[in-house]
PDB file of C-alpha atoms in Angstrom:
ATOM      1  CA  MET U 150     107.813 118.739  98.085  1.00 75.00           C
ATOM      2  CA  ASN U 151     107.306 118.518  94.342  1.00 84.00           C
ATOM      3  CA  GLY U 152     109.023 115.891  92.267  1.00 90.00           C
ATOM      4  CA  VAL U 153     108.423 113.120  89.830  1.00 92.00           C
ATOM      5  CA  HIS U 154     105.980 111.417  92.220  1.00 94.00           C
ATOM      6  CA  ASP U 155     103.604 114.367  91.735  1.00 94.00           C
ATOM      7  CA  MET U 156     102.244 112.905  88.519  1.00 94.00           C
ATOM      8  CA  GLY U 157      98.821 114.486  88.184  1.00 95.00           C
ATOM      9  CA  GLY U 158      98.508 116.051  84.734  1.00 94.00           C
ATOM     10  CA  MET U 159     101.753 114.673  83.303  1.00 93.00           C
ATOM     11  CA  GLN U 160     101.554 113.268  79.790  1.00 90.00           C
ATOM     12  CA  ALA U 161     103.331 110.635  77.726  1.00 87.00           C
ATOM     13  CA  PHE U 162     103.266 107.753  80.228  1.00 93.00           C
ATOM     14  CA  GLY U 163     101.346 105.696  77.678  1.00 93.00           C
ATOM     15  CA  PRO U 164      98.304 103.460  78.018  1.00 94.00           C
ATOM     16  CA  ILE U 165      97.156 101.986  81.322  1.00 96.00           C
ATOM     17  CA  ASP U 166      98.355  98.409  81.643  1.00 94.00           C
ATOM     18  CA  ARG U 167      95.731  96.252  83.373  1.00 94.00           C
ATOM     19  CA  ASP U 168      95.653  92.621  84.415  1.00 91.00           C
ATOM     20  CA  ALA U 169      92.158  91.237  85.016  1.00 86.00           C
ATOM     21  CA  GLU U 170      93.464  88.252  86.997  1.00 88.00           C
ATOM     22  CA  GLU U 171      95.931  90.184  89.102  1.00 93.00           C
ATOM     23  CA  PRO U 172      97.089  88.573  92.373  1.00 95.00           C
ATOM     24  CA  VAL U 173      97.263  90.694  95.539  1.00 95.00           C
ATOM     25  CA  PHE U 174     101.051  90.261  95.592  1.00 96.00           C
ATOM     26  CA  HIS U 175     103.211  89.380  92.608  1.00 95.00           C
ATOM     27  CA  ALA U 176     106.106  87.749  94.479  1.00 95.00           C
ATOM     28  CA  ASP U 177     106.930  86.516  97.962  1.00 96.00           C
ATOM     29  CA  TRP U 178     109.325  89.398  98.553  1.00 96.00           C
ATOM     30  CA  GLU U 179     106.485  91.866  98.000  1.00 97.00           C
ATOM     31  CA  LYS U 180     104.537  90.167 100.812  1.00 97.00           C
ATOM     32  CA  ARG U 181     107.488  90.463 103.183  1.00 97.00           C
ATOM     33  CA  VAL U 182     108.029  94.142 102.320  1.00 97.00           C
ATOM     34  CA  PHE U 183     104.356  94.826 102.925  1.00 97.00           C
ATOM     35  CA  ALA U 184     104.515  93.082 106.311  1.00 97.00           C
ATOM     36  CA  LEU U 185     107.787  94.799 107.281  1.00 97.00           C
ATOM     37  CA  PHE U 186     106.057  98.141 106.821  1.00 96.00           C
ATOM     38  CA  PHE U 187     103.719  97.153 109.647  1.00 93.00           C
ATOM     39  CA  GLY U 188     106.660  95.830 111.642  1.00 93.00           C
ATOM     40  CA  GLY U 189     108.563  99.100 111.408  1.00 93.00           C
ATOM     41  CA  PHE U 190     105.423 101.100 112.042  1.00 90.00           C
ATOM     42  CA  ALA U 191     104.383  99.026 115.063  1.00 90.00           C
ATOM     43  CA  GLY U 192     107.950  99.151 116.385  1.00 91.00           C
ATOM     44  CA  GLY U 193     107.712 102.943 116.464  1.00 94.00           C
ATOM     45  CA  PHE U 194     110.559 103.459 113.992  1.00 95.00           C
ATOM     46  CA  PHE U 195     108.493 105.585 111.611  1.00 95.00           C
ATOM     47  CA  ASN U 196     105.001 106.806 110.882  1.00 93.00           C
ATOM     48  CA  VAL U 197     103.070 106.912 107.624  1.00 90.00           C
ATOM     49  CA  ASP U 198     104.034 110.505 106.829  1.00 91.00           C
ATOM     50  CA  MET U 199     107.742 109.768 107.281  1.00 95.00           C
ATOM     51  CA  PHE U 200     107.288 106.738 105.066  1.00 95.00           C
ATOM     52  CA  ARG U 201     105.650 108.724 102.274  1.00 94.00           C
ATOM     53  CA  ALA U 202     108.185 111.529 102.501  1.00 94.00           C
ATOM     54  CA  GLU U 203     111.019 109.025 102.188  1.00 96.00           C
ATOM     55  CA  ILE U 204     109.536 107.618  98.968  1.00 96.00           C
ATOM     56  CA  GLU U 205     108.994 111.125  97.610  1.00 95.00           C
ATOM     57  CA  ARG U 206     112.642 111.966  98.273  1.00 94.00           C
ATOM     58  CA  MET U 207     113.858 109.149  96.006  1.00 95.00           C
ATOM     59  CA  PRO U 208     115.883 110.469  93.069  1.00 95.00           C
ATOM     60  CA  GLY U 209     113.494 110.781  90.121  1.00 94.00           C
ATOM     61  CA  HIS U 210     115.270 108.309  87.869  1.00 94.00           C
ATOM     62  CA  GLU U 211     115.296 105.661  90.615  1.00 94.00           C
ATOM     63  CA  TYR U 212     111.636 106.285  91.399  1.00 95.00           C
ATOM     64  CA  LEU U 213     110.620 105.811  87.772  1.00 93.00           C
ATOM     65  CA  ARG U 214     112.672 102.703  87.077  1.00 92.00           C
ATOM     66  CA  SER U 215     111.717 100.783  90.222  1.00 93.00           C
ATOM     67  CA  SER U 216     108.470  99.077  91.160  1.00 94.00           C
ATOM     68  CA  TYR U 217     105.961 100.033  93.823  1.00 96.00           C
ATOM     69  CA  TYR U 218     107.211  97.654  96.510  1.00 97.00           C
ATOM     70  CA  GLU U 219     110.806  98.592  95.697  1.00 96.00           C
ATOM     71  CA  HIS U 220     109.790 102.126  96.690  1.00 96.00           C
ATOM     72  CA  TRP U 221     108.482 100.690  99.933  1.00 97.00           C
ATOM     73  CA  LEU U 222     111.680  98.731 100.555  1.00 97.00           C
ATOM     74  CA  HIS U 223     113.786 101.818  99.896  1.00 97.00           C
ATOM     75  CA  ALA U 224     111.814 103.790 102.492  1.00 97.00           C
ATOM     76  CA  ILE U 225     111.677 101.009 105.086  1.00 98.00           C
ATOM     77  CA  GLU U 226     115.448 100.409 104.886  1.00 97.00           C
ATOM     78  CA  ALA U 227     116.253 104.102 105.151  1.00 97.00           C
ATOM     79  CA  LEU U 228     113.879 104.706 108.053  1.00 97.00           C
ATOM     80  CA  LEU U 229     114.942 101.624 110.015  1.00 97.00           C
ATOM     81  CA  ILE U 230     118.568 102.668 109.653  1.00 97.00           C
ATOM     82  CA  ARG U 231     117.799 106.246 110.641  1.00 96.00           C
ATOM     83  CA  GLY U 232     115.639 105.031 113.528  1.00 95.00           C
ATOM     84  CA  GLY U 233     118.469 102.880 114.849  1.00 95.00           C
ATOM     85  CA  ALA U 234     116.779  99.507 114.375  1.00 96.00           C
ATOM     86  CA  VAL U 235     119.609  98.290 112.146  1.00 97.00           C
ATOM     87  CA  THR U 236     122.800  99.795 110.788  1.00 97.00           C
ATOM     88  CA  ASP U 237     123.806  99.936 107.167  1.00 97.00           C
ATOM     89  CA  VAL U 238     126.910  97.881 108.026  1.00 98.00           C
ATOM     90  CA  GLU U 239     124.787  95.111 109.581  1.00 97.00           C
ATOM     91  CA  LEU U 240     122.473  95.139 106.595  1.00 97.00           C
ATOM     92  CA  GLN U 241     125.269  94.894 104.027  1.00 97.00           C
ATOM     93  CA  ALA U 242     126.920  92.107 106.037  1.00 98.00           C
ATOM     94  CA  LYS U 243     123.674  90.128 106.189  1.00 97.00           C
ATOM     95  CA  ILE U 244     123.106  90.576 102.444  1.00 96.00           C
ATOM     96  CA  ALA U 245     126.638  89.303 101.768  1.00 96.00           C
ATOM     97  CA  GLU U 246     126.060  86.344 104.103  1.00 96.00           C
ATOM     98  CA  LEU U 247     122.807  85.387 102.362  1.00 94.00           C
ATOM     99  CA  ARG U 248     124.360  85.795  98.940  1.00 92.00           C
ATOM    100  CA  ALA U 249     127.240  83.500  99.899  1.00 92.00           C
ATOM    101  CA  ALA U 250     124.832  80.949 101.401  1.00 90.00           C
ATOM    102  CA  GLY U 251     122.790  81.016  98.201  1.00 83.00           C
ATOM    103  CA  ARG U 252     125.871  80.346  96.058  1.00 81.00           C
ATOM    104  CA  LYS U 253     126.872  77.441  98.273  1.00 79.00           C
ATOM    105  CA  ALA U 254     123.400  75.905  98.147  1.00 77.00           C
ATOM    106  CA  ALA U 255     123.366  76.100  94.354  1.00 72.00           C
ATOM    107  CA  HIS U 256     126.491  73.915  93.997  1.00 67.00           C
TER     108      HIS U 256
ATOM    109  CA  MET V 155     121.051  97.834  86.676  1.00 38.00           C
ATOM    110  CA  SER V 156     123.964  96.298  88.562  1.00 40.00           C
ATOM    111  CA  GLN V 157     122.102  93.090  89.450  1.00 40.00           C
ATOM    112  CA  ASP V 158     121.578  92.332  85.761  1.00 41.00           C
ATOM    113  CA  HIS V 159     125.033  90.757  85.738  1.00 41.00           C
ATOM    114  CA  ASP V 160     123.944  88.376  88.467  1.00 40.00           C
ATOM    115  CA  HIS V 161     120.925  87.202  86.480  1.00 42.00           C
ATOM    116  CA  ALA V 162     123.089  85.908  83.655  1.00 41.00           C
ATOM    117  CA  HIS V 163     124.441  82.779  85.379  1.00 42.00           C
ATOM    118  CA  GLY V 164     122.316  79.724  84.484  1.00 46.00           C
ATOM    119  CA  HIS V 165     121.600  77.095  87.124  1.00 49.00           C
ATOM    120  CA  ASP V 166     123.288  78.760  90.076  1.00 54.00           C
ATOM    121  CA  ALA V 167     121.801  82.181  89.464  1.00 63.00           C
ATOM    122  CA  PRO V 168     121.909  83.953  92.786  1.00 64.00           C
ATOM    123  CA  LEU V 169     118.816  85.534  94.261  1.00 75.00           C
ATOM    124  CA  PRO V 170     117.950  88.887  92.754  1.00 90.00           C
ATOM    125  CA  GLU V 171     119.324  91.793  94.763  1.00 93.00           C
ATOM    126  CA  VAL V 172     115.895  92.959  95.867  1.00 95.00           C
ATOM    127  CA  VAL V 173     115.075  89.521  97.330  1.00 96.00           C
ATOM    128  CA  LEU V 174     118.381  89.474  99.204  1.00 96.00           C
ATOM    129  CA  ARG V 175     117.736  92.931 100.621  1.00 97.00           C
ATOM    130  CA  VAL V 176     114.296  91.929 101.884  1.00 97.00           C
ATOM    131  CA  LYS V 177     115.510  88.642 103.367  1.00 97.00           C
ATOM    132  CA  ALA V 178     118.443  90.363 105.040  1.00 97.00           C
ATOM    133  CA  LEU V 179     116.299  93.076 106.567  1.00 97.00           C
ATOM    134  CA  GLU V 180     113.709  90.647 107.885  1.00 97.00           C
ATOM    135  CA  ALA V 181     116.385  88.271 109.244  1.00 97.00           C
ATOM    136  CA  LEU V 182     118.115  91.103 111.117  1.00 97.00           C
ATOM    137  CA  LEU V 183     114.886  92.388 112.615  1.00 97.00           C
ATOM    138  CA  ILE V 184     113.954  88.884 113.759  1.00 97.00           C
ATOM    139  CA  GLU V 185     117.438  88.309 115.255  1.00 97.00           C
ATOM    140  CA  LYS V 186     117.103  91.534 117.189  1.00 96.00           C
ATOM    141  CA  GLY V 187     113.632  90.623 118.384  1.00 96.00           C
ATOM    142  CA  LEU V 188     112.123  93.677 116.716  1.00 95.00           C
ATOM    143  CA  VAL V 189     109.529  91.802 114.678  1.00 95.00           C
ATOM    144  CA  ASP V 190     107.675  88.539 115.192  1.00 94.00           C
ATOM    145  CA  PRO V 191     107.646  86.450 111.998  1.00 94.00           C
ATOM    146  CA  ALA V 192     104.264  84.934 112.900  1.00 95.00           C
ATOM    147  CA  ALA V 193     102.791  88.423 113.182  1.00 95.00           C
ATOM    148  CA  LEU V 194     104.198  89.302 109.767  1.00 96.00           C
ATOM    149  CA  ASP V 195     102.652  86.140 108.296  1.00 96.00           C
ATOM    150  CA  ALA V 196      99.305  87.058 109.821  1.00 96.00           C
ATOM    151  CA  ILE V 197      99.420  90.515 108.217  1.00 96.00           C
ATOM    152  CA  VAL V 198     100.111  89.037 104.792  1.00 96.00           C
ATOM    153  CA  ASP V 199      97.319  86.499 105.210  1.00 96.00           C
ATOM    154  CA  THR V 200      94.841  89.173 106.248  1.00 95.00           C
ATOM    155  CA  TYR V 201      95.433  91.338 103.199  1.00 95.00           C
ATOM    156  CA  GLU V 202      95.801  88.424 100.819  1.00 95.00           C
ATOM    157  CA  THR V 203      92.708  86.492 101.808  1.00 93.00           C
ATOM    158  CA  ARG V 204      90.410  88.393 104.147  1.00 92.00           C
ATOM    159  CA  ILE V 205      90.247  92.056 103.156  1.00 95.00           C
ATOM    160  CA  GLY V 206      89.058  92.840  99.655  1.00 95.00           C
ATOM    161  CA  PRO V 207      86.375  94.415  97.497  1.00 97.00           C
ATOM    162  CA  ARG V 208      83.661  92.102  98.875  1.00 97.00           C
ATOM    163  CA  ASN V 209      83.678  94.409 101.901  1.00 97.00           C
ATOM    164  CA  GLY V 210      82.996  97.438  99.747  1.00 98.00           C
ATOM    165  CA  ALA V 211      80.361  95.514  97.812  1.00 98.00           C
ATOM    166  CA  ARG V 212      78.449  94.973 101.048  1.00 98.00           C
ATOM    167  CA  VAL V 213      78.579  98.690 101.808  1.00 98.00           C
ATOM    168  CA  VAL V 214      77.174  99.459  98.351  1.00 98.00           C
ATOM    169  CA  ALA V 215      74.479  96.765  98.471  1.00 98.00           C
ATOM    170  CA  ARG V 216      73.406  97.970 101.920  1.00 98.00           C
ATOM    171  CA  ALA V 217      73.163 101.546 100.662  1.00 98.00           C
ATOM    172  CA  TRP V 218      71.086 100.376  97.686  1.00 98.00           C
ATOM    173  CA  THR V 219      68.603  98.551  99.905  1.00 97.00           C
ATOM    174  CA  ASP V 220      68.489 100.719 103.033  1.00 98.00           C
ATOM    175  CA  PRO V 221      67.812 104.438 102.421  1.00 98.00           C
ATOM    176  CA  ALA V 222      68.598 105.359 106.034  1.00 98.00           C
ATOM    177  CA  TYR V 223      71.980 103.623 105.768  1.00 98.00           C
ATOM    178  CA  LYS V 224      72.677 105.388 102.472  1.00 98.00           C
ATOM    179  CA  ALA V 225      71.948 108.746 104.095  1.00 98.00           C
ATOM    180  CA  ARG V 226      74.358 107.945 106.939  1.00 98.00           C
ATOM    181  CA  LEU V 227      76.960 106.736 104.437  1.00 98.00           C
ATOM    182  CA  LEU V 228      76.895 109.951 102.438  1.00 98.00           C
ATOM    183  CA  ALA V 229      76.835 112.101 105.585  1.00 98.00           C
ATOM    184  CA  ASP V 230      79.735 110.350 107.362  1.00 97.00           C
ATOM    185  CA  GLY V 231      81.393 107.639 105.307  1.00 97.00           C
ATOM    186  CA  SER V 232      83.900 106.488 107.926  1.00 96.00           C
ATOM    187  CA  LYS V 233      81.223 106.014 110.578  1.00 96.00           C
ATOM    188  CA  ALA V 234      78.696 104.254 108.343  1.00 97.00           C
ATOM    189  CA  ILE V 235      81.340 101.918 106.912  1.00 97.00           C
ATOM    190  CA  ALA V 236      82.556 101.120 110.434  1.00 96.00           C
ATOM    191  CA  GLU V 237      78.976 100.090 111.290  1.00 97.00           C
ATOM    192  CA  LEU V 238      79.544  97.084 109.012  1.00 97.00           C
ATOM    193  CA  GLY V 239      82.848  96.333 110.696  1.00 95.00           C
ATOM    194  CA  TYR V 240      85.161  97.699 108.015  1.00 95.00           C
ATOM    195  CA  SER V 241      87.590 100.098 109.603  1.00 89.00           C
ATOM    196  CA  GLY V 242      91.301 100.313 110.258  1.00 84.00           C
ATOM    197  CA  VAL V 243      94.521 101.223 108.547  1.00 84.00           C
ATOM    198  CA  GLN V 244      94.117 103.369 105.430  1.00 85.00           C
ATOM    199  CA  GLY V 245      90.389 103.681 105.921  1.00 83.00           C
ATOM    200  CA  GLU V 246      90.286 106.012 108.906  1.00 85.00           C
ATOM    201  CA  ASP V 247      88.731 108.945 107.048  1.00 93.00           C
ATOM    202  CA  MET V 248      86.402 108.024 104.234  1.00 95.00           C
ATOM    203  CA  VAL V 249      84.287 110.181 101.964  1.00 97.00           C
ATOM    204  CA  VAL V 250      81.641 108.447  99.849  1.00 98.00           C
ATOM    205  CA  VAL V 251      80.683 110.140  96.576  1.00 98.00           C
ATOM    206  CA  GLU V 252      77.469 109.102  94.851  1.00 98.00           C
ATOM    207  CA  ASN V 253      77.029 108.496  91.151  1.00 98.00           C
ATOM    208  CA  THR V 254      73.737 109.851  89.837  1.00 98.00           C
ATOM    209  CA  PRO V 255      72.241 110.135  86.338  1.00 96.00           C
ATOM    210  CA  GLY V 256      74.062 113.471  85.891  1.00 97.00           C
ATOM    211  CA  VAL V 257      77.312 112.824  87.761  1.00 98.00           C
ATOM    212  CA  HIS V 258      80.018 110.179  87.408  1.00 98.00           C
ATOM    213  CA  ASN V 259      82.750 110.069  90.065  1.00 98.00           C
ATOM    214  CA  MET V 260      86.159 108.462  89.829  1.00 98.00           C
ATOM    215  CA  VAL V 261      89.034 108.224  92.276  1.00 98.00           C
ATOM    216  CA  VAL V 262      92.790 108.471  91.819  1.00 98.00           C
ATOM    217  CA  CYS V 263      95.815 109.090  94.004  1.00 97.00           C
ATOM    218  CA  THR V 264      98.080 111.242  91.860  1.00 96.00           C
ATOM    219  CA  LEU V 265     100.878 111.303  94.451  1.00 95.00           C
ATOM    220  CA  CYS V 266     101.128 107.601  95.185  1.00 93.00           C
ATOM    221  CA  SER V 267      98.605 104.902  95.985  1.00 94.00           C
ATOM    222  CA  CYS V 268      96.123 106.093  98.620  1.00 94.00           C
ATOM    223  CA  TYR V 269      93.206 103.675  98.535  1.00 96.00           C
ATOM    224  CA  PRO V 270      90.582 102.534 101.060  1.00 95.00           C
ATOM    225  CA  TRP V 271      92.104  99.256 102.257  1.00 95.00           C
ATOM    226  CA  PRO V 272      89.333  98.135 104.651  1.00 95.00           C
ATOM    227  CA  THR V 273      86.663  98.289 101.927  1.00 97.00           C
ATOM    228  CA  LEU V 274      88.604  97.466  98.751  1.00 97.00           C
ATOM    229  CA  GLY V 275      91.765  95.684  99.907  1.00 96.00           C
ATOM    230  CA  LEU V 276      95.121  96.612  98.407  1.00 97.00           C
ATOM    231  CA  PRO V 277      95.098  98.576  95.147  1.00 97.00           C
ATOM    232  CA  PRO V 278      95.745  96.917  91.779  1.00 97.00           C
ATOM    233  CA  VAL V 279      98.995  97.748  89.987  1.00 96.00           C
ATOM    234  CA  TRP V 280      97.284  99.982  87.418  1.00 97.00           C
ATOM    235  CA  TYR V 281      95.920 102.210  90.185  1.00 97.00           C
ATOM    236  CA  LYS V 282      99.503 102.796  91.421  1.00 96.00           C
ATOM    237  CA  SER V 283     100.933 103.203  87.930  1.00 96.00           C
ATOM    238  CA  ALA V 284     102.199 106.378  86.297  1.00 96.00           C
ATOM    239  CA  PRO V 285      99.786 106.248  83.325  1.00 97.00           C
ATOM    240  CA  TYR V 286      96.658 106.175  85.530  1.00 98.00           C
ATOM    241  CA  ARG V 287      97.905 108.643  88.141  1.00 97.00           C
ATOM    242  CA  SER V 288      99.015 111.178  85.569  1.00 97.00           C
ATOM    243  CA  ARG V 289      96.113 110.988  83.160  1.00 97.00           C
ATOM    244  CA  ALA V 290      93.065 110.498  85.416  1.00 97.00           C
ATOM    245  CA  VAL V 291      93.051 114.187  86.282  1.00 97.00           C
ATOM    246  CA  ILE V 292      93.817 115.609  82.842  1.00 97.00           C
ATOM    247  CA  ASP V 293      91.838 113.248  80.604  1.00 97.00           C
ATOM    248  CA  PRO V 294      89.304 111.378  82.763  1.00 97.00           C
ATOM    249  CA  ARG V 295      86.957 110.624  79.875  1.00 97.00           C
ATOM    250  CA  GLY V 296      89.820 109.179  77.852  1.00 96.00           C
ATOM    251  CA  VAL V 297      90.841 107.027  80.815  1.00 97.00           C
ATOM    252  CA  LEU V 298      87.262 105.853  81.317  1.00 98.00           C
ATOM    253  CA  LYS V 299      87.063 104.929  77.639  1.00 97.00           C
ATOM    254  CA  GLU V 300      90.190 102.804  78.098  1.00 96.00           C
ATOM    255  CA  PHE V 301      88.339 100.985  80.866  1.00 97.00           C
ATOM    256  CA  GLY V 302      85.369 100.510  78.544  1.00 96.00           C
ATOM    257  CA  VAL V 303      83.199 103.078  80.287  1.00 97.00           C
ATOM    258  CA  GLU V 304      81.409 105.556  78.045  1.00 93.00           C
ATOM    259  CA  VAL V 305      80.055 108.488  80.029  1.00 94.00           C
ATOM    260  CA  PRO V 306      77.402 110.548  78.199  1.00 95.00           C
ATOM    261  CA  ALA V 307      78.667 113.978  77.128  1.00 94.00           C
ATOM    262  CA  ASP V 308      76.124 115.736  79.343  1.00 96.00           C
ATOM    263  CA  THR V 309      77.159 113.763  82.432  1.00 97.00           C
ATOM    264  CA  GLU V 310      79.591 115.622  84.650  1.00 98.00           C
ATOM    265  CA  VAL V 311      82.759 113.683  85.499  1.00 98.00           C
ATOM    266  CA  ARG V 312      84.217 114.431  88.938  1.00 98.00           C
ATOM    267  CA  VAL V 313      87.709 113.196  89.745  1.00 98.00           C
ATOM    268  CA  TRP V 314      88.673 112.872  93.409  1.00 98.00           C
ATOM    269  CA  ASP V 315      92.339 112.815  94.388  1.00 97.00           C
ATOM    270  CA  SER V 316      92.681 110.591  97.457  1.00 94.00           C
ATOM    271  CA  ASN V 317      95.446 111.414  99.875  1.00 89.00           C
ATOM    272  CA  ALA V 318      96.973 110.203 103.095  1.00 84.00           C
ATOM    273  CA  GLU V 319      94.344 111.964 105.190  1.00 85.00           C
ATOM    274  CA  LEU V 320      91.222 111.211 103.153  1.00 93.00           C
ATOM    275  CA  ARG V 321      90.136 108.329 100.946  1.00 95.00           C
ATOM    276  CA  TYR V 322      87.281 108.497  98.480  1.00 97.00           C
ATOM    277  CA  PHE V 323      84.882 105.682  97.660  1.00 98.00           C
ATOM    278  CA  VAL V 324      82.343 105.715  94.839  1.00 98.00           C
ATOM    279  CA  LEU V 325      78.766 104.647  95.460  1.00 98.00           C
ATOM    280  CA  PRO V 326      77.758 103.456  91.981  1.00 98.00           C
ATOM    281  CA  GLU V 327      74.220 103.665  90.632  1.00 98.00           C
ATOM    282  CA  ARG V 328      72.019 100.645  91.264  1.00 97.00           C
ATOM    283  CA  PRO V 329      71.595  98.836  87.936  1.00 97.00           C
ATOM    284  CA  PRO V 330      68.145  98.922  86.373  1.00 94.00           C
ATOM    285  CA  GLY V 331      66.280  95.633  86.697  1.00 94.00           C
ATOM    286  CA  SER V 332      67.862  94.814  90.076  1.00 96.00           C
ATOM    287  CA  GLU V 333      64.792  95.870  92.069  1.00 92.00           C
ATOM    288  CA  GLY V 334      63.879  92.361  93.225  1.00 92.00           C
ATOM    289  CA  LEU V 335      67.374  91.364  94.364  1.00 96.00           C
ATOM    290  CA  ASP V 336      68.383  91.079  98.000  1.00 96.00           C
ATOM    291  CA  GLU V 337      71.627  92.362  99.517  1.00 97.00           C
ATOM    292  CA  GLU V 338      73.634  89.201  98.801  1.00 96.00           C
ATOM    293  CA  ALA V 339      72.558  89.081  95.156  1.00 97.00           C
ATOM    294  CA  LEU V 340      73.233  92.797  94.728  1.00 98.00           C
ATOM    295  CA  MET V 341      76.748  92.344  96.114  1.00 98.00           C
ATOM    296  CA  ASP V 342      77.549  90.129  93.139  1.00 97.00           C
ATOM    297  CA  LEU V 343      76.817  93.033  90.797  1.00 98.00           C
ATOM    298  CA  VAL V 344      79.254  95.383  92.533  1.00 98.00           C
ATOM    299  CA  THR V 345      82.698  95.249  90.954  1.00 97.00           C
ATOM    300  CA  ARG V 346      85.872  96.647  92.459  1.00 97.00           C
ATOM    301  CA  ASP V 347      86.250  99.114  89.602  1.00 98.00           C
ATOM    302  CA  SER V 348      82.685 100.364  90.074  1.00 98.00           C
ATOM    303  CA  MET V 349      83.740 101.545  93.556  1.00 98.00           C
ATOM    304  CA  ILE V 350      86.831 103.282  92.149  1.00 98.00           C
ATOM    305  CA  GLY V 351      84.703 104.808  89.416  1.00 98.00           C
ATOM    306  CA  THR V 352      86.608 103.256  86.524  1.00 98.00           C
ATOM    307  CA  GLY V 353      83.851 100.720  85.999  1.00 98.00           C
ATOM    308  CA  LEU V 354      80.114 100.240  86.344  1.00 97.00           C
ATOM    309  CA  PRO V 355      78.243  97.536  88.262  1.00 97.00           C
ATOM    310  CA  LYS V 356      77.323  94.424  86.314  1.00 96.00           C
ATOM    311  CA  ALA V 357      73.896  94.420  84.693  1.00 93.00           C
ATOM    312  CA  ALA V 358      71.164  92.681  86.666  1.00 89.00           C
ATOM    313  CA  GLY V 359      70.582  89.180  85.267  1.00 79.00           C
ATOM    314  CA  ALA V 360      74.053  88.994  83.730  1.00 63.00           C
ATOM    315  CA  GLN V 361      75.951  85.777  84.271  1.00 50.00           C
ATOM    316  CA  PRO V 362      78.543  86.156  87.048  1.00 51.00           C
TER     317      PRO V 362
END
């Protein structure tokens, strides 16, 4: 499938931004996303090709405005829901629960 | 973005949406017994501290000092790299391309981020970024210049597009003046970027 991910030869993305002292992960949530990829893979909920295809199916504007591990999270969520590991309802409920717990802890 | 509103509240700023999504997903999977948190921790630790470009540097230093190994490496990269114990996810099928006085190789993954994890670890952000992925194939010499690498006009530049099935690895040229160095000392000259092809090994005798 072609799409915005197929970047070879495109122009106007600007200079290459490099960080000589770059850490392997830039935030704790990136580490967990990375590990959850293995979890979903080992659990048999998806394979690498399904994972890539899911990222490539992201709407172009979302793909471009989100970071690398956000692409991963998008694919892992979608594939775990499709694979029956979790439901969207469960996921939204858990997010709401954690958000409420976070608000409480902050006061 | 919708979560921008949430960031605006001083001391009780809630967790960013992306963090909540990750925490929620992991918590659900743990509750359901579908993942083991200790196993997830072990995966993070492995890629954060144990797998990295030192592995690739050993492959290069071995090839520089052992002509028979170099021949095996160029003939069947996956097998020769596995001889040194570096195999596994995202390194199953490896092709090693050799820099020579007339040829400079560099590697990109235009579609995403394919990279040889067992030998180089996880890719840096620039490797996964739109500017590198888009331009490496259309203006490789310009990209190399941005990395501080000047390739002579009469040197051929070959760009290899890694993909999910096949990962490329550059065998850089052994620096002049490094003849007396052993494998360990040579490893210190091999930079990560020299194995991607966006850099060159350090000069022999240079301070680390």
